[in-house]
mmCIF file of N, CA and C in Angstrom:
data_model
loop_
_atom_site.group_PDB
_atom_site.id
_atom_site.type_symbol
_atom_site.label_atom_id
_atom_site.label_comp_id
_atom_site.label_asym_id
_atom_site.label_seq_id
_atom_site.Cartn_x
_atom_site.Cartn_y
_atom_site.Cartn_z
ATOM 1 N N ASP W 52 0.822 -1.203 0.000
ATOM 2 C CA ASP W 52 0.000 0.000 0.000
ATOM 3 C C ASP W 52 0.862 1.261 0.000
ATOM 4 N N GLU W 53 1.827 1.291 -0.872
ATOM 5 C CA GLU W 53 2.673 2.475 -0.960
ATOM 6 C C GLU W 53 1.956 3.564 -1.752
ATOM 7 N N ASP W 54 2.080 4.783 -1.259
ATOM 8 C CA ASP W 54 1.484 5.924 -1.941
ATOM 9 C C ASP W 54 2.525 6.491 -2.906
ATOM 10 N N VAL W 55 2.437 6.083 -4.154
ATOM 11 C CA VAL W 55 3.385 6.535 -5.158
ATOM 12 C C VAL W 55 2.781 7.740 -5.867
ATOM 13 N N ARG W 56 3.458 8.865 -5.747
ATOM 14 C CA ARG W 56 2.974 10.091 -6.391
ATOM 15 C C ARG W 56 3.704 10.280 -7.710
ATOM 16 N N ARG W 57 2.947 10.590 -8.715
ATOM 17 C CA ARG W 57 3.533 10.825 -10.026
ATOM 18 C C ARG W 57 3.720 12.315 -10.232
ATOM 19 N N VAL W 58 4.885 12.668 -10.692
ATOM 20 C CA VAL W 58 5.173 14.059 -10.993
ATOM 21 C C VAL W 58 4.622 14.355 -12.383
ATOM 22 N N PRO W 59 3.735 15.356 -12.492
ATOM 23 C CA PRO W 59 3.191 15.653 -13.815
ATOM 24 C C PRO W 59 4.283 16.155 -14.756
ATOM 25 N N ARG W 60 4.277 15.638 -15.958
ATOM 26 C CA ARG W 60 5.254 16.048 -16.962
ATOM 27 C C ARG W 60 4.786 17.334 -17.629
ATOM 28 N N ARG W 61 5.722 18.185 -17.931
ATOM 29 C CA ARG W 61 5.391 19.421 -18.618
ATOM 30 C C ARG W 61 5.366 19.158 -20.120
ATOM 31 N N THR W 62 4.301 19.595 -20.766
ATOM 32 C CA THR W 62 4.183 19.447 -22.207
ATOM 33 C C THR W 62 5.112 20.463 -22.859
ATOM 34 N N PRO W 63 5.937 20.029 -23.809
ATOM 35 C CA PRO W 63 6.887 20.967 -24.409
ATOM 36 C C PRO W 63 6.226 22.132 -25.140
ATOM 37 N N MET W 64 5.048 21.905 -25.707
ATOM 38 C CA MET W 64 4.398 22.974 -26.447
ATOM 39 C C MET W 64 2.891 22.761 -26.434
ATOM 40 N N ALA W 65 2.148 23.820 -26.138
ATOM 41 C CA ALA W 65 0.687 23.754 -26.154
ATOM 42 C C ALA W 65 0.183 24.133 -27.543
ATOM 43 N N CYS W 66 -0.960 23.584 -27.911
ATOM 44 C CA CYS W 66 -1.545 23.934 -29.207
ATOM 45 C C CYS W 66 -2.157 25.334 -29.124
ATOM 46 N N GLN W 67 -2.534 25.860 -30.283
ATOM 47 C CA GLN W 67 -3.093 27.210 -30.347
ATOM 48 C C GLN W 67 -4.356 27.358 -29.506
ATOM 49 N N PHE W 68 -5.251 26.382 -29.572
ATOM 50 C CA PHE W 68 -6.508 26.463 -28.829
ATOM 51 C C PHE W 68 -6.247 26.505 -27.324
ATOM 52 N N CYS W 69 -5.431 25.573 -26.833
ATOM 53 C CA CYS W 69 -5.149 25.517 -25.396
ATOM 54 C C CYS W 69 -4.396 26.761 -24.936
ATOM 55 N N ARG W 70 -3.478 27.239 -25.756
ATOM 56 C CA ARG W 70 -2.725 28.446 -25.410
ATOM 57 C C ARG W 70 -3.662 29.643 -25.311
ATOM 58 N N GLY W 71 -4.575 29.753 -26.273
ATOM 59 C CA GLY W 71 -5.508 30.875 -26.280
ATOM 60 C C GLY W 71 -6.493 30.836 -25.127
ATOM 61 N N ARG W 72 -6.926 29.650 -24.745
ATOM 62 C CA ARG W 72 -7.886 29.491 -23.652
ATOM 63 C C ARG W 72 -7.205 29.291 -22.302
ATOM 64 N N LYS W 73 -5.867 29.230 -22.309
ATOM 65 C CA LYS W 73 -5.068 28.990 -21.103
ATOM 66 C C LYS W 73 -5.486 27.686 -20.427
ATOM 67 N N LEU W 74 -5.564 26.638 -21.259
ATOM 68 C CA LEU W 74 -5.904 25.307 -20.776
ATOM 69 C C LEU W 74 -4.651 24.455 -20.719
ATOM 70 N N LYS W 75 -4.681 23.425 -19.904
ATOM 71 C CA LYS W 75 -3.584 22.465 -19.856
ATOM 72 C C LYS W 75 -3.674 21.591 -21.098
ATOM 73 N N CYS W 76 -2.667 21.678 -21.949
ATOM 74 C CA CYS W 76 -2.637 20.896 -23.184
ATOM 75 C C CYS W 76 -1.853 19.621 -22.923
ATOM 76 N N ASP W 77 -2.392 18.478 -23.369
ATOM 77 C CA ASP W 77 -1.673 17.219 -23.161
ATOM 78 C C ASP W 77 -0.640 16.964 -24.250
ATOM 79 N N GLY W 78 -0.591 17.829 -25.257
ATOM 80 C CA GLY W 78 0.412 17.718 -26.306
ATOM 81 C C GLY W 78 0.197 16.564 -27.258
ATOM 82 N N GLY W 79 -1.003 15.991 -27.259
ATOM 83 C CA GLY W 79 -1.285 14.860 -28.138
ATOM 84 C C GLY W 79 -1.177 15.233 -29.606
ATOM 85 N N ARG W 80 -0.678 14.313 -30.390
ATOM 86 C CA ARG W 80 -0.546 14.532 -31.833
ATOM 87 C C ARG W 80 -1.328 13.461 -32.567
ATOM 88 N N PRO W 81 -2.001 13.725 -33.613
ATOM 89 C CA PRO W 81 -2.108 15.005 -34.294
ATOM 90 C C PRO W 81 -3.078 15.965 -33.616
ATOM 91 N N SER W 82 -3.877 15.490 -32.667
ATOM 92 C CA SER W 82 -4.833 16.353 -31.987
ATOM 93 C C SER W 82 -4.766 16.110 -30.486
ATOM 94 N N CYS W 83 -4.669 17.196 -29.714
ATOM 95 C CA CYS W 83 -4.621 17.045 -28.254
ATOM 96 C C CYS W 83 -6.005 16.655 -27.725
ATOM 97 N N GLY W 84 -6.068 16.269 -26.481
ATOM 98 C CA GLY W 84 -7.320 15.820 -25.879
ATOM 99 C C GLY W 84 -8.399 16.886 -25.859
ATOM 100 N N ASN W 85 -8.020 18.131 -25.557
ATOM 101 C CA ASN W 85 -9.004 19.215 -25.504
ATOM 102 C C ASN W 85 -9.627 19.467 -26.875
ATOM 103 N N CYS W 86 -8.797 19.555 -27.899
ATOM 104 C CA CYS W 86 -9.315 19.784 -29.259
ATOM 105 C C CYS W 86 -10.104 18.581 -29.750
ATOM 106 N N ASN W 87 -9.631 17.399 -29.415
ATOM 107 C CA ASN W 87 -10.299 16.179 -29.841
ATOM 108 C C ASN W 87 -11.710 16.099 -29.258
ATOM 109 N N ARG W 88 -11.860 16.388 -27.964
ATOM 110 C CA ARG W 88 -13.175 16.345 -27.315
ATOM 111 C C ARG W 88 -14.125 17.386 -27.893
ATOM 112 N N ARG W 89 -13.583 18.553 -28.257
ATOM 113 C CA ARG W 89 -14.429 19.634 -28.750
ATOM 114 C C ARG W 89 -14.616 19.605 -30.267
ATOM 115 N N GLY W 90 -13.839 18.782 -30.950
ATOM 116 C CA GLY W 90 -13.936 18.706 -32.402
ATOM 117 C C GLY W 90 -13.275 19.869 -33.117
ATOM 118 N N TYR W 91 -12.324 20.543 -32.462
ATOM 119 C CA TYR W 91 -11.616 21.667 -33.067
ATOM 120 C C TYR W 91 -10.364 21.180 -33.782
ATOM 121 N N PRO W 92 -9.955 21.886 -34.828
ATOM 122 C CA PRO W 92 -8.680 21.531 -35.457
ATOM 123 C C PRO W 92 -7.541 21.894 -34.506
ATOM 124 N N CYS W 93 -6.613 20.995 -34.345
ATOM 125 C CA CYS W 93 -5.508 21.193 -33.401
ATOM 126 C C CYS W 93 -4.276 21.625 -34.181
ATOM 127 N N GLN W 94 -3.762 22.811 -33.858
ATOM 128 C CA GLN W 94 -2.601 23.342 -34.565
ATOM 129 C C GLN W 94 -1.515 23.700 -33.566
ATOM 130 N N TYR W 95 -0.307 23.298 -33.895
ATOM 131 C CA TYR W 95 0.856 23.634 -33.078
ATOM 132 C C TYR W 95 1.726 24.615 -33.847
ATOM 133 N N VAL W 96 2.067 25.716 -33.204
ATOM 134 C CA VAL W 96 2.937 26.720 -33.805
ATOM 135 C C VAL W 96 4.195 26.782 -32.950
ATOM 136 N N PRO W 97 5.374 26.697 -33.562
ATOM 137 C CA PRO W 97 6.609 26.753 -32.774
ATOM 138 C C PRO W 97 6.687 28.024 -31.940
ATOM 139 N N VAL W 98 7.280 27.921 -30.769
ATOM 140 C CA VAL W 98 7.361 29.046 -29.834
ATOM 141 C C VAL W 98 8.099 30.219 -30.456
ATOM 142 N N TYR W 99 9.141 29.966 -31.238
ATOM 143 C CA TYR W 99 9.910 31.067 -31.827
ATOM 144 C C TYR W 99 9.108 31.856 -32.849
ATOM 145 N N ALA W 100 7.949 31.354 -33.258
ATOM 146 C CA ALA W 100 7.123 32.069 -34.226
ATOM 147 C C ALA W 100 6.384 33.236 -33.579
ATOM 148 N N TYR W 101 6.343 33.262 -32.249
ATOM 149 C CA TYR W 101 5.666 34.353 -31.561
ATOM 150 C C TYR W 101 6.583 35.562 -31.516
ATOM 151 N N SER W 102 6.074 36.684 -31.930
ATOM 152 C CA SER W 102 6.873 37.900 -31.887
ATOM 153 C C SER W 102 6.596 38.623 -30.579
ATOM 154 N N SER W 103 7.315 39.687 -30.350
ATOM 155 C CA SER W 103 7.142 40.445 -29.116
ATOM 156 C C SER W 103 5.783 41.128 -29.065
ATOM 157 N N SER W 104 5.064 41.201 -30.184
ATOM 158 C CA SER W 104 3.741 41.822 -30.176
ATOM 159 C C SER W 104 2.739 40.994 -29.380
ATOM 160 N N PHE W 105 3.063 39.709 -29.125
ATOM 161 C CA PHE W 105 2.187 38.870 -28.326
ATOM 162 C C PHE W 105 2.430 39.068 -26.841
ATOM 163 N N LEU W 106 3.505 39.769 -26.497
ATOM 164 C CA LEU W 106 3.842 39.965 -25.096
ATOM 165 C C LEU W 106 2.967 41.045 -24.486
ATOM 166 N N HIS W 107 2.957 41.076 -23.178
ATOM 167 C CA HIS W 107 2.292 42.148 -22.451
ATOM 168 C C HIS W 107 2.958 43.461 -22.868
ATOM 169 N N PRO W 108 2.211 44.539 -23.042
ATOM 170 C CA PRO W 108 2.808 45.792 -23.533
ATOM 171 C C PRO W 108 4.034 46.245 -22.744
ATOM 172 N N ARG W 109 4.019 46.073 -21.448
ATOM 173 C CA ARG W 109 5.161 46.492 -20.636
ATOM 174 C C ARG W 109 6.396 45.686 -21.021
ATOM 175 N N HIS W 110 6.228 44.379 -21.220
ATOM 176 C CA HIS W 110 7.347 43.523 -21.580
ATOM 177 C C HIS W 110 7.772 43.755 -23.027
ATOM 178 N N ALA W 111 6.831 44.075 -23.884
ATOM 179 C CA ALA W 111 7.161 44.330 -25.284
ATOM 180 C C ALA W 111 8.088 45.533 -25.391
ATOM 181 N N ASP W 112 7.846 46.569 -24.573
ATOM 182 C CA ASP W 112 8.728 47.736 -24.571
ATOM 183 C C ASP W 112 10.138 47.345 -24.165
ATOM 184 N N GLN W 113 10.262 46.481 -23.166
ATOM 185 C CA GLN W 113 11.574 46.035 -22.714
ATOM 186 C C GLN W 113 12.272 45.242 -23.808
ATOM 187 N N VAL W 114 11.540 44.403 -24.511
ATOM 188 C CA VAL W 114 12.129 43.604 -25.587
ATOM 189 C C VAL W 114 12.589 44.510 -26.714
ATOM 190 N N HIS W 115 11.758 45.473 -27.105
ATOM 191 C CA HIS W 115 12.125 46.373 -28.191
ATOM 192 C C HIS W 115 13.349 47.206 -27.825
ATOM 193 N N SER W 116 13.422 47.690 -26.598
ATOM 194 C CA SER W 116 14.574 48.499 -26.202
ATOM 195 C C SER W 116 15.845 47.657 -26.163
ATOM 196 N N SER W 117 15.751 46.400 -25.731
ATOM 197 C CA SER W 117 16.937 45.547 -25.703
ATOM 198 C C SER W 117 17.360 45.161 -27.118
ATOM 199 N N GLU W 118 16.400 45.023 -28.046
ATOM 200 C CA GLU W 118 16.742 44.711 -29.432
ATOM 201 C C GLU W 118 17.427 45.897 -30.102
ATOM 202 N N GLN W 119 17.021 47.113 -29.749
ATOM 203 C CA GLN W 119 17.618 48.300 -30.348
ATOM 204 C C GLN W 119 19.042 48.515 -29.853
ATOM 205 N N GLN W 120 19.354 48.049 -28.654
ATOM 206 C CA GLN W 120 20.690 48.221 -28.092
ATOM 207 C C GLN W 120 21.703 47.329 -28.786
ATOM 208 N N LYS W 121 21.244 46.263 -29.440
ATOM 209 C CA LYS W 121 22.168 45.306 -30.076
ATOM 210 C C LYS W 121 22.814 45.850 -31.297
#
């Protein structure tokens, strides 16, 4: 009767739907569990495809100023 606790694994990348809704994405391919249950198309976009315009405005200013210094 040992209580074995499993450490939840972090999904390397969330799909667009889960990212937009701030849901826990299971990272399933070709369709994650959330999209599969809802019947939505599941799309994964690489993290580097996000520009600083997706950041909070305060952070976007910091990113732009650091890019200009380079």
